[in-house]
Short mmCIF file of C-alpha atoms in Angstrom, two decimals:
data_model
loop_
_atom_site.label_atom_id
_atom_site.label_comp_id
_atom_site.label_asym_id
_atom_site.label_seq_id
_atom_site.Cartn_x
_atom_site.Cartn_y
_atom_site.Cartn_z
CA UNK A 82 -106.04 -90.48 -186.82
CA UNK A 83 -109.03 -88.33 -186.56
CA UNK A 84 -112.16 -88.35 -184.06
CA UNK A 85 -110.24 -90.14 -181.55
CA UNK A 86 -113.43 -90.94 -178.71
CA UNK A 87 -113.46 -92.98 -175.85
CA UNK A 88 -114.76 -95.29 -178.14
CA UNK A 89 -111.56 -95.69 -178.60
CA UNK A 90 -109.92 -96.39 -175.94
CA UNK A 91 -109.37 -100.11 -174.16
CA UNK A 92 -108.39 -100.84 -170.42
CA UNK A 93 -107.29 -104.07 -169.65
CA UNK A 94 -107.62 -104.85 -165.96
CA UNK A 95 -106.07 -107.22 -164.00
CA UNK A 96 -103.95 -108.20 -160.90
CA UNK A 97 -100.40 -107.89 -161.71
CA UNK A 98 -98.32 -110.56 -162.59
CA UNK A 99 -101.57 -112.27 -164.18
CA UNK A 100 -100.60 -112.31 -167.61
CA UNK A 101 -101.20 -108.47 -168.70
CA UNK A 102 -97.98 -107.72 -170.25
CA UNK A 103 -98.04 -110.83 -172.70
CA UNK A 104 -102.16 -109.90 -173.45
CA UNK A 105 -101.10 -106.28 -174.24
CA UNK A 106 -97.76 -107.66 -176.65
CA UNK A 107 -100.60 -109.87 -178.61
CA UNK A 108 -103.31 -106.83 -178.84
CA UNK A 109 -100.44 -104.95 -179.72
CA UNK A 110 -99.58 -106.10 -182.58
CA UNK A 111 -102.83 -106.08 -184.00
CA UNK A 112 -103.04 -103.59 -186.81
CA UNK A 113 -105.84 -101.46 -185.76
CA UNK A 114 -103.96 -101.50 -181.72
CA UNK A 115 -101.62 -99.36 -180.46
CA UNK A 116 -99.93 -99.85 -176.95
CA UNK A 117 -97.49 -98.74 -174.81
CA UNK A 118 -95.62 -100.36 -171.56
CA UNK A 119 -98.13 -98.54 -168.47
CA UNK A 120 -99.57 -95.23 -168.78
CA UNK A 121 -101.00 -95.20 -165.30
CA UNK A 122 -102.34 -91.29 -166.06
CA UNK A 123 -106.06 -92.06 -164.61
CA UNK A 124 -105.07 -92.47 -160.93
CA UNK A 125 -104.26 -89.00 -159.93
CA UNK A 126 -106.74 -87.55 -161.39
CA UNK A 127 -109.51 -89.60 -159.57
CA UNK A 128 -107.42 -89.87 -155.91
CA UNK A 129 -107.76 -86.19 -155.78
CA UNK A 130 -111.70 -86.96 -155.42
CA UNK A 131 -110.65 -89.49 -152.50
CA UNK A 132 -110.62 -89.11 -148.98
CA UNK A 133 -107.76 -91.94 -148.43
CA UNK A 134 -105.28 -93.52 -150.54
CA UNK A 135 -102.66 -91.09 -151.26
CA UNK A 136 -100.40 -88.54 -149.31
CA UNK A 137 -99.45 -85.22 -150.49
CA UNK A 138 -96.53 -83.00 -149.52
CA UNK A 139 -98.84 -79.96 -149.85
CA UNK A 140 -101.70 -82.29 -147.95
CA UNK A 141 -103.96 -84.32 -149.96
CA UNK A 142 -106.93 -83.86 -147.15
CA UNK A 143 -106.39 -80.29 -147.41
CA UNK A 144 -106.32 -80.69 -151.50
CA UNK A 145 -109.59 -82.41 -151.43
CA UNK A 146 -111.28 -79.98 -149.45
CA UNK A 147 -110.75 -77.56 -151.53
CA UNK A 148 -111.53 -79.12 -154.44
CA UNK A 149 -114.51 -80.40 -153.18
CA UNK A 150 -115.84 -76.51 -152.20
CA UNK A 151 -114.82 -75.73 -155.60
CA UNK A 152 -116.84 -78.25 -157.54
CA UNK A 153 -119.73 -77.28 -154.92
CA UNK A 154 -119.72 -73.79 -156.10
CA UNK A 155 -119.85 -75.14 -159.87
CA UNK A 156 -122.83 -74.96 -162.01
CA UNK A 157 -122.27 -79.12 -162.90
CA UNK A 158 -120.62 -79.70 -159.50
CA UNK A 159 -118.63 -82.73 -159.45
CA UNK A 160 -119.90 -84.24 -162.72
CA UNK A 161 -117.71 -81.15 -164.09
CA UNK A 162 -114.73 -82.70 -162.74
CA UNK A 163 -115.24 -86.23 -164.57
CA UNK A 164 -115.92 -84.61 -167.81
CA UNK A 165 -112.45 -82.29 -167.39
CA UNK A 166 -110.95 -85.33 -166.88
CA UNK A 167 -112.47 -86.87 -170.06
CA UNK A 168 -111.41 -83.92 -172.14
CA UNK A 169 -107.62 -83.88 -170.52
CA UNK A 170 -107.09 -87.78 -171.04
CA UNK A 171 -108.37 -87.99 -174.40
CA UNK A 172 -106.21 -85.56 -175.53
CA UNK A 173 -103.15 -87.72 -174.06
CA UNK A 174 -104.63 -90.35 -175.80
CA UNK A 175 -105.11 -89.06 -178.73
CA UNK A 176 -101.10 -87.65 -178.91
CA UNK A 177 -100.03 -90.83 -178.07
CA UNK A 178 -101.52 -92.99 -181.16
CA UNK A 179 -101.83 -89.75 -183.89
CA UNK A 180 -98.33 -91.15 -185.56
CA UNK A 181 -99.32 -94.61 -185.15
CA UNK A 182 -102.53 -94.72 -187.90
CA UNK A 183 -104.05 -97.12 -185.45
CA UNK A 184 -107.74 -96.98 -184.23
CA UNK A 185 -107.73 -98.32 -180.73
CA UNK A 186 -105.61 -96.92 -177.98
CA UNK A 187 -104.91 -100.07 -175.56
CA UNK A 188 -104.20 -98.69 -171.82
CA UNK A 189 -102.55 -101.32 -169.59
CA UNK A 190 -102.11 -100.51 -166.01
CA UNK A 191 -102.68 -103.13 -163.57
CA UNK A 192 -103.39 -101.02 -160.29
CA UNK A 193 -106.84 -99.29 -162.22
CA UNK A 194 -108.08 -101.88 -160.45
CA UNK A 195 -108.68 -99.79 -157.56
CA UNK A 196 -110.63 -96.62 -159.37
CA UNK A 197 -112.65 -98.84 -161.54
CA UNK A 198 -116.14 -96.79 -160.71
CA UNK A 199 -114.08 -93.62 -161.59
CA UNK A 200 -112.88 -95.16 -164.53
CA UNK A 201 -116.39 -96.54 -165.53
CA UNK A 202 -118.17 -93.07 -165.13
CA UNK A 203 -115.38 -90.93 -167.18
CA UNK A 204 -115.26 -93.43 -170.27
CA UNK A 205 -118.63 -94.97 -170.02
CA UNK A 206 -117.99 -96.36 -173.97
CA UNK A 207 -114.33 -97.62 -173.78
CA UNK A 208 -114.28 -101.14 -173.91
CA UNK A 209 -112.94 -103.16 -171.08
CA UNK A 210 -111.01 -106.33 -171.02
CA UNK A 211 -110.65 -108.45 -167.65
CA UNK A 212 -108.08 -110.68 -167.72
CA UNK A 213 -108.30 -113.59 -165.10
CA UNK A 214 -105.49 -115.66 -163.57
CA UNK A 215 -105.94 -118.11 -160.63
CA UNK A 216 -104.95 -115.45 -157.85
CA UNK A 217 -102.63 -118.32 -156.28
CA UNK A 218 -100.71 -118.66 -159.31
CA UNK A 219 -100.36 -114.94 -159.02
CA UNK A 220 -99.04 -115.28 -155.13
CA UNK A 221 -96.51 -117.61 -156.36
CA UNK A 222 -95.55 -115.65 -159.63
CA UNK A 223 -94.77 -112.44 -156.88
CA UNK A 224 -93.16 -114.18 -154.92
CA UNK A 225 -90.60 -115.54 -157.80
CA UNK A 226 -90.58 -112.00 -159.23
CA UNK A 227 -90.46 -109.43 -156.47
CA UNK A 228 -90.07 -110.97 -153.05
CA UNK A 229 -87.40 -114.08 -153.77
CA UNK A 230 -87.64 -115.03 -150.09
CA UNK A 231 -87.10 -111.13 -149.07
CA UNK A 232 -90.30 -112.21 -147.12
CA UNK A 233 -90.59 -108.13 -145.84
CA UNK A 234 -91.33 -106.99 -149.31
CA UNK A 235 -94.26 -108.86 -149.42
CA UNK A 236 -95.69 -105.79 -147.32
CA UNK A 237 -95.74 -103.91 -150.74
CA UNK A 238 -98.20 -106.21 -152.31
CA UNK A 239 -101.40 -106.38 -149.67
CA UNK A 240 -103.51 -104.04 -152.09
CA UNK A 241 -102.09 -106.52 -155.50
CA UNK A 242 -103.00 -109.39 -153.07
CA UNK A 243 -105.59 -108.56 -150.47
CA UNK A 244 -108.05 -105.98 -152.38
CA UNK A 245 -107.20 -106.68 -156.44
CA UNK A 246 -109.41 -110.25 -155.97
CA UNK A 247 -112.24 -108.38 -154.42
CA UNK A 248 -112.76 -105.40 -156.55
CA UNK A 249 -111.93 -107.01 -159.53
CA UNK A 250 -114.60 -109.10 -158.76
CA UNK A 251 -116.85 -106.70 -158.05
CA UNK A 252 -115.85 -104.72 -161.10
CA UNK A 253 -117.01 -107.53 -163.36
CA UNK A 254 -120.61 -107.41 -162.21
CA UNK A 255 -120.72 -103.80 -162.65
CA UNK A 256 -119.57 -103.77 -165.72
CA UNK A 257 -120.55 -107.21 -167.15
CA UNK A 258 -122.60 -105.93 -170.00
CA UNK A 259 -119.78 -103.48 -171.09
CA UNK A 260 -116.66 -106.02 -170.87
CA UNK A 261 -115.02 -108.76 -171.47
CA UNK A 262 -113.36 -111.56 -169.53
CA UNK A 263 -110.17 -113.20 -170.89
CA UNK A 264 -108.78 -116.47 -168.35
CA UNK A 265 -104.77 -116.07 -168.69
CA UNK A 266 -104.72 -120.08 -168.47
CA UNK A 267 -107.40 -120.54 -171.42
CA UNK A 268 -104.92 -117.51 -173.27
CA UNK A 269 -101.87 -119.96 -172.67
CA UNK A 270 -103.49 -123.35 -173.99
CA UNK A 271 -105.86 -122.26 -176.63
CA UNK A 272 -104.53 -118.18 -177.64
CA UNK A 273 -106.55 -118.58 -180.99
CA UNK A 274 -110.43 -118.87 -179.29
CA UNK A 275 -109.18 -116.37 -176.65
CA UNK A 276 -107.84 -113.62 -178.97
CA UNK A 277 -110.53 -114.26 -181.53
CA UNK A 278 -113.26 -113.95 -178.79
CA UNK A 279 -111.26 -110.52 -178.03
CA UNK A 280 -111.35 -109.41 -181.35
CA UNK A 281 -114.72 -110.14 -182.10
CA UNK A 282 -115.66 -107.99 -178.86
CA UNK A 283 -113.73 -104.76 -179.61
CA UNK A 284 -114.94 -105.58 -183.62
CA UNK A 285 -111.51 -105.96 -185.32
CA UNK A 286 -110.41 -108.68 -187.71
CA UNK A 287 -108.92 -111.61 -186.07
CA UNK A 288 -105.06 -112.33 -187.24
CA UNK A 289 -103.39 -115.06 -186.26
CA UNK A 290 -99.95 -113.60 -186.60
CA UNK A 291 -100.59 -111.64 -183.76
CA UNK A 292 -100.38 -114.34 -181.54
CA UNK A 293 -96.32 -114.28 -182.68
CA UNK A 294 -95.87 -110.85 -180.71
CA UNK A 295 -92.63 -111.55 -180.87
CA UNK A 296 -92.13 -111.06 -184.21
CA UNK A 297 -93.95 -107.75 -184.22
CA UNK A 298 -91.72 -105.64 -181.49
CA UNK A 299 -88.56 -106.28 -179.48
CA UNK A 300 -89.07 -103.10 -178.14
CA UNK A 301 -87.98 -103.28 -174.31
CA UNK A 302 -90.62 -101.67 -171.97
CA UNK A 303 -90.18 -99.93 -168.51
CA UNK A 304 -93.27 -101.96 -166.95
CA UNK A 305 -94.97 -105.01 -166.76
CA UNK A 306 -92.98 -108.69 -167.37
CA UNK A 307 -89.53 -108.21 -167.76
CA UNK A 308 -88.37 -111.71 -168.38
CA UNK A 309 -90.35 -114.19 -170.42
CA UNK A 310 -92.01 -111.99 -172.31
CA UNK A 311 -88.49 -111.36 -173.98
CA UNK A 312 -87.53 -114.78 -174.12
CA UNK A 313 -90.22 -116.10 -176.34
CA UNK A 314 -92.53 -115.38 -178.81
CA UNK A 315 -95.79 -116.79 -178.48
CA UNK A 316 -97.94 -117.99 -175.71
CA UNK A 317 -96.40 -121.05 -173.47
CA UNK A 318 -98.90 -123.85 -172.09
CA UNK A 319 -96.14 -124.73 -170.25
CA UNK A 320 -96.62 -121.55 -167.94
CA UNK A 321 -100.20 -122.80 -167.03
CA UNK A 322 -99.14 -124.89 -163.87
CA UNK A 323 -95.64 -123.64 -163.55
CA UNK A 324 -97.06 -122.56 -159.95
CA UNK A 325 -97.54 -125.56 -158.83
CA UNK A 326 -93.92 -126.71 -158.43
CA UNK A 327 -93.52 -123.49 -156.34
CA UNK A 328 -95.28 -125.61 -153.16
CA UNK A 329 -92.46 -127.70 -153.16
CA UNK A 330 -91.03 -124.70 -151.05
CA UNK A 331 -92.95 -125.52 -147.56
CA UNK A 332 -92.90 -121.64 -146.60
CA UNK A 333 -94.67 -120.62 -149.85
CA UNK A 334 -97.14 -124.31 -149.35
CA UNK A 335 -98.06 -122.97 -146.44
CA UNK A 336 -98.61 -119.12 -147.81
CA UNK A 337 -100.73 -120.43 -150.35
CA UNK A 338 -102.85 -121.98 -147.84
CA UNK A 339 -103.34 -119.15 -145.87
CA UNK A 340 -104.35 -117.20 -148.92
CA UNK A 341 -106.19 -119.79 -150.15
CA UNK A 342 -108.20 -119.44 -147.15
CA UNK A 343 -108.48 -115.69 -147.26
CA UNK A 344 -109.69 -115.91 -150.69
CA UNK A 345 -112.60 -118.29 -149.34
CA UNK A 346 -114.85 -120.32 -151.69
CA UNK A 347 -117.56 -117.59 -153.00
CA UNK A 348 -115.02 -115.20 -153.83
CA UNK A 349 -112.38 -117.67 -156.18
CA UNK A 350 -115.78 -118.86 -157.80
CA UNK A 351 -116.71 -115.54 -159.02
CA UNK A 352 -113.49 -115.12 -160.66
CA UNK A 353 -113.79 -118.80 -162.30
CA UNK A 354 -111.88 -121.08 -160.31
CA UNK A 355 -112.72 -123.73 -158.11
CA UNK A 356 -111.37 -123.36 -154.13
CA UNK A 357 -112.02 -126.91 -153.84
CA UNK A 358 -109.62 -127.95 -156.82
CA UNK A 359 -106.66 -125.88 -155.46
CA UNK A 360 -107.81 -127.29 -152.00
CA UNK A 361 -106.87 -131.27 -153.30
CA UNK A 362 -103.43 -129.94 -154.79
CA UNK A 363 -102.54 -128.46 -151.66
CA UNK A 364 -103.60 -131.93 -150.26
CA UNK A 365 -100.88 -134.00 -152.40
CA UNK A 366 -98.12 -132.39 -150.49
CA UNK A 367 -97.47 -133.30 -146.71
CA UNK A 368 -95.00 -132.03 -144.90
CA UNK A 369 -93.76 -133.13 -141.43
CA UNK A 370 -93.58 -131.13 -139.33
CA UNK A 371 -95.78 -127.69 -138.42
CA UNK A 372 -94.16 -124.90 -140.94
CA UNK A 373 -93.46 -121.85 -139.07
CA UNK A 374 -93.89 -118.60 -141.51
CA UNK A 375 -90.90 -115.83 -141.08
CA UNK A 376 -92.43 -113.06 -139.25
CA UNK A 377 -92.98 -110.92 -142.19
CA UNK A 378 -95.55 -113.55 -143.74
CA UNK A 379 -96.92 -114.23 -140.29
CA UNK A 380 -98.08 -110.60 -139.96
CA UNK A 381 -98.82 -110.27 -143.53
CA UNK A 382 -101.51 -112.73 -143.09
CA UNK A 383 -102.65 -112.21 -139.74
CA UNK A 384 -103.38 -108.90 -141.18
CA UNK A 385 -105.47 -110.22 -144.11
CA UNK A 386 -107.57 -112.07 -142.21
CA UNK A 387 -108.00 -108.99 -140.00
CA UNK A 388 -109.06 -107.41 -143.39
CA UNK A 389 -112.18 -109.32 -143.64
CA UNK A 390 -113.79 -107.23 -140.28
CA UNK A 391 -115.27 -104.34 -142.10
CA UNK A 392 -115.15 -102.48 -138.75
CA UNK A 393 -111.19 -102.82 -138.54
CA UNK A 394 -110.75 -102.06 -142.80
CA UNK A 395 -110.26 -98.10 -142.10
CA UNK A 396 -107.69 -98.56 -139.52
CA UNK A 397 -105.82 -101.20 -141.64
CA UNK A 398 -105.75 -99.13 -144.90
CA UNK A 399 -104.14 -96.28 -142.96
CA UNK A 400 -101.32 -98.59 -142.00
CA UNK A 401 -101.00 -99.53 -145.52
CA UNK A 402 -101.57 -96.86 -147.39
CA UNK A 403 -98.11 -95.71 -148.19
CA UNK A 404 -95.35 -98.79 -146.84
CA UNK A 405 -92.97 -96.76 -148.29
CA UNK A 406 -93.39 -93.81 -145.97
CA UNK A 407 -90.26 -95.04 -143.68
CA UNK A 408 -87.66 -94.24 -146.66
CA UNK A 409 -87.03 -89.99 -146.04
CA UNK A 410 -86.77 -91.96 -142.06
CA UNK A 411 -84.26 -93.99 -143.58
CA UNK A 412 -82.77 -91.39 -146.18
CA UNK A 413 -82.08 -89.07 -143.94
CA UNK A 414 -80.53 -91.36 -141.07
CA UNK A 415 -78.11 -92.87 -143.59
CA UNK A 416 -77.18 -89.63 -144.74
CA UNK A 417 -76.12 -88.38 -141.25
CA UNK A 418 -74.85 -91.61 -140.53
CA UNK A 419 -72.19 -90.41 -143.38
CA UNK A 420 -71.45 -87.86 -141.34
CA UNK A 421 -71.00 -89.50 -138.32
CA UNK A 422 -73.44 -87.73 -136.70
CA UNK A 423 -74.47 -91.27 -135.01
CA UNK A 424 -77.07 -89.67 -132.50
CA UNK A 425 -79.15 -87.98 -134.86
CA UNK A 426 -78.86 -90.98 -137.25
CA UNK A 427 -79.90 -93.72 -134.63
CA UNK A 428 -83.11 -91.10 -133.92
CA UNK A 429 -84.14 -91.17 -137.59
CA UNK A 430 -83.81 -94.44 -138.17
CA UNK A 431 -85.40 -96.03 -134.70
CA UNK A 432 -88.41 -93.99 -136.37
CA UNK A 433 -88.11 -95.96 -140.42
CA UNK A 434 -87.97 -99.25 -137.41
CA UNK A 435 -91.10 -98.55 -136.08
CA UNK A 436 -92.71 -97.64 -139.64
CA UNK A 437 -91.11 -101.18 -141.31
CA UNK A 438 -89.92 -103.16 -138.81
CA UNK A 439 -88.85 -105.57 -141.12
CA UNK A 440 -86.52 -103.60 -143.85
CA UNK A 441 -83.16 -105.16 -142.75
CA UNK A 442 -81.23 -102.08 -144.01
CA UNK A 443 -82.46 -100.17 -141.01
CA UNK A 444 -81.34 -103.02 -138.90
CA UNK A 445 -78.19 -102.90 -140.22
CA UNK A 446 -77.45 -99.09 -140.02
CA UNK A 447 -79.15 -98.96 -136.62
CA UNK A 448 -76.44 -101.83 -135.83
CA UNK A 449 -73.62 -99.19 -137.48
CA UNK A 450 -74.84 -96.38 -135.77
CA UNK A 451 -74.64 -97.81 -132.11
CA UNK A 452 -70.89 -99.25 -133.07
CA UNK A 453 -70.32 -95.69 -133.69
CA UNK A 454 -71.72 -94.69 -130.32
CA UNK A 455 -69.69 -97.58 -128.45
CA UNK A 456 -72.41 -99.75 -127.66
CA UNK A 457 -71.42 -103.03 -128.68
CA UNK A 458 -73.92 -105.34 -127.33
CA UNK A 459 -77.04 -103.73 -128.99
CA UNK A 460 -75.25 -102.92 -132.34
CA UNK A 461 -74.56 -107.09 -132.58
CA UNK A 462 -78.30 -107.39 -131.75
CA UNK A 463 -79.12 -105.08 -134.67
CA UNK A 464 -76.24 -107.04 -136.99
CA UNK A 465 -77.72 -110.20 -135.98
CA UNK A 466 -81.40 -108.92 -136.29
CA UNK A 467 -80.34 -108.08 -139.85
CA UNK A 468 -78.73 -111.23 -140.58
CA UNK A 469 -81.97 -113.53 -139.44
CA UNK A 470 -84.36 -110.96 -141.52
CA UNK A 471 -82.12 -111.32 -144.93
CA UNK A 472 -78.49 -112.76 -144.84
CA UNK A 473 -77.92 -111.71 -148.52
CA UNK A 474 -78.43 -108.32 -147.73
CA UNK A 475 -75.35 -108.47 -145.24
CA UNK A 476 -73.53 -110.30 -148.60
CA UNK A 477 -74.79 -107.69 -150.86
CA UNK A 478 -73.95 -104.40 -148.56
CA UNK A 479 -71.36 -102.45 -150.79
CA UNK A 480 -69.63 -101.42 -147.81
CA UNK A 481 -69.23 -104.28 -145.66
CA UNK A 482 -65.62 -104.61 -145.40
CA UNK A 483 -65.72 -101.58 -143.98
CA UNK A 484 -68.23 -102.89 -141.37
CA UNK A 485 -65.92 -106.09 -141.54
CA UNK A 486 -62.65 -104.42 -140.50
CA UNK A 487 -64.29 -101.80 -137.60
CA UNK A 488 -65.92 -105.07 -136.00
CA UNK A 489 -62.14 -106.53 -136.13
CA UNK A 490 -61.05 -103.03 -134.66
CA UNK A 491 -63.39 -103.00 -131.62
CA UNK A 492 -62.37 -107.30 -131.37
CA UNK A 493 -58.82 -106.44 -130.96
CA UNK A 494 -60.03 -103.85 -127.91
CA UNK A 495 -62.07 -106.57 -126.43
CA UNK A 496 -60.97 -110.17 -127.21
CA UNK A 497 -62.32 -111.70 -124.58
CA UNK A 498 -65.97 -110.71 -126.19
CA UNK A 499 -67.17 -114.12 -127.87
CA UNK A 500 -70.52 -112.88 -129.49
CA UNK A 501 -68.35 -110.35 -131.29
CA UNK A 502 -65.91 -112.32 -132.76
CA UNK A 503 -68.91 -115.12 -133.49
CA UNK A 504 -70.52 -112.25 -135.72
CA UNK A 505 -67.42 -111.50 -137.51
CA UNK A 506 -67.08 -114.93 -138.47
CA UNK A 507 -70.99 -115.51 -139.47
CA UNK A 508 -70.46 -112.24 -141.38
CA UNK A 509 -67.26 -113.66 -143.16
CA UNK A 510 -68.93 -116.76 -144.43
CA UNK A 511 -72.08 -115.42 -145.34
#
């Protein structure tokens, strides 16, 4: 197509695992639409304005220093930058639908969430779409899709969980003249009014056999929903409430709660829902005894309430600004554990353990490491650290007959040694 503008251009924003993937099939099948899975090509450029929120080999402070001197120096200073940035993206854009014939160029990436302003003040004429679910529903859904009672991971979701709610929020009133809000439930029970009211907003014809994405494209994507979305066709009421039978679990009841309380009552009424209804469902259930959270979701949630002191915020996003910062910790100690170079291992990795205390790889290899070295009665406290974090990691270890038969080795040196022949047996039946 020709005279491809930010006019152009759509951003749906939402929390993931709110319904994005199955908004963007629908829009995507519109005939004046095109889509495809998650660009996510407007972070970088606007985290290289930012003083926190990304780390650099060659030193992102460093990087924005620079930068920052240079836009000083330039006739437009930094409004310069956002109109580069305008130019460059367009022009991605614009490759990316040229084949298609379409007219709209539909950009779905969950985590623009966090550069909304940027986003705002580079495409002050796209047309933005926020799509609402109930952000307990969307606990529950990452839960089922990501974490599966692998409680640590949930460490990788306190921006999706903690900050999403908030600046989406805020995001809305910025831009409430110059969006849209679409409610995921409202898209599940009634899809016609919601897509229609879509439609009428980016000033396209409404056609109902959009709703049947499914008959439109098969095509499997990289990102976004990687299950249902395949699976059917068209929208499902029945995935309004499906949360709901997730508080049977008492661990994710009582996780709800907390974020439940986190959210608080102004903020869940902003985004449309009602802290007082999801208070009385919480209220059918009641459960015994006290429910005691595994560690992982105890700290997870001591640290979002921690979030709320704006004095303490700075300090917190440090911690979490890159959870994955432990893996060339734990890269490199499993490679030298491969070489049997045990010392140098157990150094590395007692470094991942103080980074992510509760990966149980790094457990487990700390555990393999000081069987190497001959200390028996801390490796079983790693082993048995790793089996109380995540037993199905122990079942799921590629090489644990290995770990298996050396336990049996060092048994048959000391068989007097009860806790070791107690782990080889837990180990054998997990």
């Amino acid at each position: 197509m020709s005279d491809f503008s930010q006019k152009n251009l759509i951003f749906l924003i939402s929390q993931p695992r709110a319904g994005s993937t199955l908004t963007q099939r629908i829009l995507g099948s519109h005939q004046d639409i095109h889509t495809i899975s998650e660009p996510w090509i407007m972070l970088h450029p606007f985290y290289a304005l930012r003083d926190k929120g990304c780390q650099m080999e060659y030193s992102a402070v460093n990087s924005k220093k620079g930068l920052n001197n240079f836009l000083w120096l330039h006739p437009q200073g930094e409004e310069a930058y956002f109109q580069s940035v305008n130019k460059m993206c367009l022009n991605l854009y614009e490759g990316v639908i040229k084949e298609s014939g379409k007219k709209y160029f539909l950009d779905k990436t969950p985590r623009y969430y966090y550069i909304l302003p940027e986003l705002y003040r580079t495409f002050p004429s796209a047309k933005y779409i926020f799509l609402l679910r109930n952000p307990l529903a969307v606990l529950c859904s990452i839960f089922n899709t990501f974490i599966q009672e692998h409680w640590w991971r949930i460490q990788y979701y306190q921006g999706d969980l903690l900050k999403a709610p908030i600046l989406i929020a805020q995001g809305m009133v910025e831009l409430q003249n110059k969006s849209i809000v679409l409610s995921y439930e409202h898209l599940l029970v009634n899809p016609n009014q919601e897509i229609k009211k879509v439609c009428k907003f980016l000033n396209i014809p409404f056609d109902e056999k959009i709703l049947n994405y499914g008959e439109s494209s098969s095509q499997k994507w990289e990102f976004g929903d990687q299950s249902q979305i395949y699976q059917e066709k068209t929208p499902n009421s029945q995935h309004r409430d499906r949360w709901k039978k997730d508080l049977d679990n008492p661990i994710i009841w009582q996780c709800v709660s907390n974020y439940l309380e986190f959210l608080g009552n102004d903020l869940l009424n902003s985004l449309g829902y009602s802290y007082e209804e999801v208070k009385n469902i919480l209220s059918d259930y009641s459960y015994q005894t006290n429910i005691v959270l595994p560690p992982a979701l105890k700290d997870f949630f001591t640290s979002a309430n921690l979030f709320k002191n704006k004095a303490l915020q700075p300090y917190l996003e440090a911690v979490e600004l890159n959870p994955q910062i432990f893996h060339p910790y734990l890269d490199l100690g499993k490679a030298l554990l491969e070489k049997k170079d045990f010392k140098k291992a157990l150094n590395y990795l007692q470094i991942a353990l103080k980074l992510a205390p509760y990966i149980p790889e790094i457990h487990f290899l700390i555990g393999e490491n000081l069987l190497g070295l001959g200390e028996l009665d801390q490796a079983i406290i790693y082993y048995q650290k790793t089996i109380d974090l995540d037993f199905r990691f122990v079942k799921n270890y590629d090489k644990i007959e290995s770990t298996i038969m050396a336990l049996k080795e060092v048994a048959q040196v000391n068989p007097n040694h009860q806790e070791i022949a107690n782990l080889i047996k837990t180990i054998t039946n997990i």
